[in-house]
CSV table of C-alpha atoms in Angstrom, one decimal:
chain,number,residue,atom,x,y,z
A,27,MET,CA,-0.1,0.1,0.0
A,28,THR,CA,1.2,3.5,-0.8
A,29,GLU,CA,2.8,5.4,2.0
A,30,ARG,CA,3.1,9.4,1.9
A,31,LYS,CA,5.5,11.4,4.2
A,32,GLY,CA,5.1,14.7,5.7
A,33,ILE,CA,1.6,15.5,4.3
A,34,THR,CA,0.7,15.9,7.9
A,35,LYS,CA,2.5,16.6,11.2
A,36,ALA,CA,2.1,16.1,14.9
A,37,GLY,CA,4.0,18.1,17.2
A,38,GLY,CA,6.2,19.4,14.4
A,39,SER,CA,7.2,15.9,13.4
A,40,PRO,CA,6.2,14.5,10.0
A,41,LEU,CA,3.8,11.5,9.8
A,42,THR,CA,3.3,8.8,7.4
A,43,LEU,CA,0.0,8.3,5.7
A,44,VAL,CA,-0.9,5.0,4.4
A,45,GLY,CA,-3.3,4.8,1.3
A,46,PRO,CA,-3.9,6.4,-1.8
A,47,GLU,CA,-4.1,10.2,-2.2
A,48,LEU,CA,-7.8,10.7,-3.1
A,49,LYS,CA,-8.6,13.6,-5.4
A,50,VAL,CA,-11.7,15.7,-6.5
A,51,GLY,CA,-13.3,13.7,-9.0
A,52,ASP,CA,-12.6,10.3,-7.8
A,53,ARG,CA,-15.0,7.6,-6.7
A,54,ALA,CA,-15.6,7.5,-3.0
A,55,PRO,CA,-14.2,4.1,-1.7
A,56,ASP,CA,-16.6,2.1,0.2
A,57,PHE,CA,-16.1,1.3,3.8
A,58,MET,CA,-17.4,-0.7,6.6
A,59,LEU,CA,-17.2,1.1,10.1
A,60,ALA,CA,-18.9,0.2,13.3
A,61,ALA,CA,-21.9,2.6,14.6
A,62,ASN,CA,-22.1,3.3,18.3
A,63,ASP,CA,-24.5,0.2,18.7
A,64,MET,CA,-21.7,-1.9,17.1
A,65,LYS,CA,-23.9,-2.2,13.7
A,66,PRO,CA,-21.9,-2.2,10.5
A,67,VAL,CA,-22.4,1.0,8.5
A,68,SER,CA,-21.1,1.3,4.7
A,69,LEU,CA,-21.0,4.3,2.1
A,70,LYS,CA,-23.9,2.3,0.5
A,71,ASP,CA,-26.2,3.1,3.6
A,72,TYR,CA,-26.0,6.7,2.5
A,73,ALA,CA,-26.6,6.4,-1.4
A,74,GLY,CA,-28.6,9.4,-2.6
A,75,ARG,CA,-27.2,11.5,0.1
A,76,THR,CA,-24.4,14.1,0.0
A,77,LEU,CA,-21.8,13.1,2.6
A,78,VAL,CA,-19.4,15.1,4.9
A,79,LEU,CA,-16.8,12.5,6.0
A,80,LEU,CA,-14.5,14.0,8.8
A,81,GLY,CA,-11.7,11.9,9.9
A,82,VAL,CA,-10.5,12.8,13.6
A,83,PRO,CA,-7.7,11.3,15.8
A,84,SER,CA,-9.7,11.0,18.7
A,85,LEU,CA,-13.0,12.5,20.1
A,86,ASP,CA,-11.3,12.7,23.6
A,87,THR,CA,-8.8,15.3,22.4
A,88,PRO,CA,-9.6,19.3,22.6
A,89,VAL,CA,-9.5,19.9,18.8
A,90,CYS,CA,-11.4,16.9,18.0
A,91,ASP,CA,-14.0,17.6,20.5
A,92,MET,CA,-14.2,21.3,19.5
A,93,GLU,CA,-14.4,20.1,15.7
A,94,THR,CA,-17.2,17.6,16.1
A,95,ARG,CA,-19.3,20.3,18.3
A,96,ARG,CA,-18.8,22.9,15.6
A,97,PHE,CA,-20.0,20.5,12.9
A,98,ASN,CA,-23.0,19.3,15.1
A,99,LYS,CA,-24.1,23.1,15.1
A,100,GLU,CA,-23.3,23.6,11.5
A,101,ALA,CA,-25.2,20.4,10.4
A,102,ALA,CA,-28.5,22.0,12.0
A,103,ALA,CA,-28.4,24.7,9.3
A,104,LEU,CA,-27.8,22.1,6.2
A,105,SER,CA,-30.3,20.3,4.3
A,106,ASP,CA,-31.5,16.9,5.7
A,107,LYS,CA,-30.0,15.5,2.3
A,108,ILE,CA,-26.5,16.1,3.8
A,109,ALA,CA,-25.1,13.7,6.3
A,110,VAL,CA,-22.2,14.4,8.5
A,111,LEU,CA,-20.0,11.6,9.9
A,112,THR,CA,-17.2,11.8,12.1
A,113,ILE,CA,-14.9,8.9,12.0
A,114,SER,CA,-12.2,8.0,14.5
A,115,MET,CA,-10.3,4.9,15.9
A,116,ASP,CA,-12.2,5.2,19.4
A,117,LEU,CA,-14.2,2.3,20.3
A,118,PRO,CA,-18.0,2.7,19.5
A,119,PHE,CA,-18.8,2.7,23.4
A,120,ALA,CA,-16.3,5.7,23.9
A,121,GLN,CA,-18.0,7.4,20.9
A,122,LYS,CA,-21.4,6.8,22.3
A,123,ARG,CA,-20.2,8.1,25.8
A,124,TRP,CA,-18.7,11.2,24.2
A,125,CYS,CA,-21.8,12.0,22.2
A,126,ALA,CA,-24.1,11.8,25.2
A,127,ALA,CA,-21.8,14.0,27.3
A,128,ALA,CA,-21.5,16.4,24.6
A,129,GLY,CA,-25.1,16.5,23.3
A,130,ILE,CA,-24.1,15.5,19.8
A,131,ASP,CA,-27.5,14.9,17.9
A,132,ARG,CA,-26.9,15.9,14.1
A,133,VAL,CA,-23.4,14.5,13.5
A,134,ARG,CA,-23.1,10.5,13.5
A,135,THR,CA,-19.8,9.2,14.9
A,136,LEU,CA,-18.4,6.0,13.4
A,137,SER,CA,-15.6,3.9,14.4
A,138,ASP,CA,-12.7,2.7,12.2
A,139,TYR,CA,-11.1,0.5,14.9
A,140,ARG,CA,-11.7,-3.0,13.2
A,141,GLY,CA,-9.0,-2.5,10.8
A,142,ALA,CA,-8.9,0.9,9.8
A,143,GLU,CA,-10.5,0.2,6.6
A,144,PHE,CA,-11.8,3.8,6.0
A,145,ALA,CA,-8.3,5.4,6.9
A,146,ARG,CA,-6.3,3.0,4.8
A,147,SER,CA,-8.7,3.5,1.6
A,148,TYR,CA,-9.1,7.2,2.1
A,149,GLY,CA,-5.3,7.5,2.6
A,150,VAL,CA,-5.5,9.0,6.3
A,151,PHE,CA,-4.1,6.1,8.2
A,152,ILE,CA,-1.3,7.5,10.5
A,153,LYS,CA,1.2,4.8,10.4
A,154,GLU,CA,3.3,5.9,13.5
A,155,LEU,CA,0.2,6.6,15.8
A,156,TYR,CA,-2.5,4.1,14.2
A,157,LEU,CA,-5.0,6.8,14.2
A,158,LEU,CA,-6.6,8.9,11.3
A,159,ALA,CA,-5.2,12.1,10.2
A,160,ARG,CA,-7.5,15.2,10.7
A,161,SER,CA,-9.3,15.2,7.4
A,162,ALA,CA,-12.4,15.9,5.5
A,163,PHE,CA,-14.1,14.7,2.4
A,164,VAL,CA,-17.2,15.7,0.7
A,165,VAL,CA,-18.9,13.0,-1.6
A,166,ASP,CA,-22.0,13.9,-3.8
A,167,ARG,CA,-25.2,11.9,-4.1
A,168,ALA,CA,-23.3,10.0,-7.1
A,169,GLY,CA,-20.5,8.9,-5.0
A,170,VAL,CA,-18.1,11.2,-6.2
A,171,ILE,CA,-15.4,13.2,-4.1
A,172,ARG,CA,-16.3,16.9,-4.4
A,173,TYR,CA,-13.7,18.2,-1.5
A,174,THR,CA,-10.6,16.8,0.1
A,175,GLU,CA,-8.7,18.2,3.0
A,176,ILE,CA,-5.8,16.8,5.3
A,177,THR,CA,-4.7,19.4,7.7
A,178,PRO,CA,-1.0,20.4,7.7
A,179,ASN,CA,-0.9,19.4,11.4
A,180,VAL,CA,-3.1,17.0,13.2
A,181,GLU,CA,-3.5,19.9,15.8
A,182,ASP,CA,-5.0,22.2,13.2
A,183,GLU,CA,-8.6,22.6,12.7
A,184,PRO,CA,-10.1,22.0,9.2
A,185,ASP,CA,-11.5,24.8,6.9
A,186,TYR,CA,-15.0,24.6,8.3
A,187,ALA,CA,-16.4,27.1,5.7
A,188,GLY,CA,-14.8,25.4,2.7
A,189,ILE,CA,-16.2,22.1,3.8
A,190,ILE,CA,-19.8,23.3,4.3
A,191,GLU,CA,-19.8,25.3,0.9
A,192,ALA,CA,-18.5,22.2,-0.8
A,193,ALA,CA,-21.2,20.1,0.9
A,194,ARG,CA,-24.1,22.6,-0.3
A,195,ALA,CA,-22.6,22.9,-3.7
A,196,ALA,CA,-22.6,19.0,-4.0
A,197,LEU,CA,-26.5,18.7,-3.5
């Protein structure tokens, strides 16, 4: 599998991302993730909807917490034809606990803990940390990627406005 060094950093140190570099216009790879109730969730479950896929290292870190809360608020103003999914390696039980404590009701959290299938197929698996890079993908209703972002540092927040604008444009 392809390895790309230095796309993102943590604490100033370059990290290695495993997987392909997806680009706008590529077909979104399918995935199998675990929902908070442990049920499997795939890309096909969202057929016909625009998706905002947010990769985060862990919900229990300050920037991931802030980002997911912000997108939860932003999602309230979006069409119901747009689904916002936050994906991490956190166990589904931890995600469920975190969502309840944070009052998350518009963003769906999904876990990639079973083998990093999403992280590897979207090219955001951090080899050194076994976590997802902070990333965003907007996928239109036809399953085509319309926006991609991997932050230069995992500690950086994503381009909220750019992601929301791309999601609205993809409707």
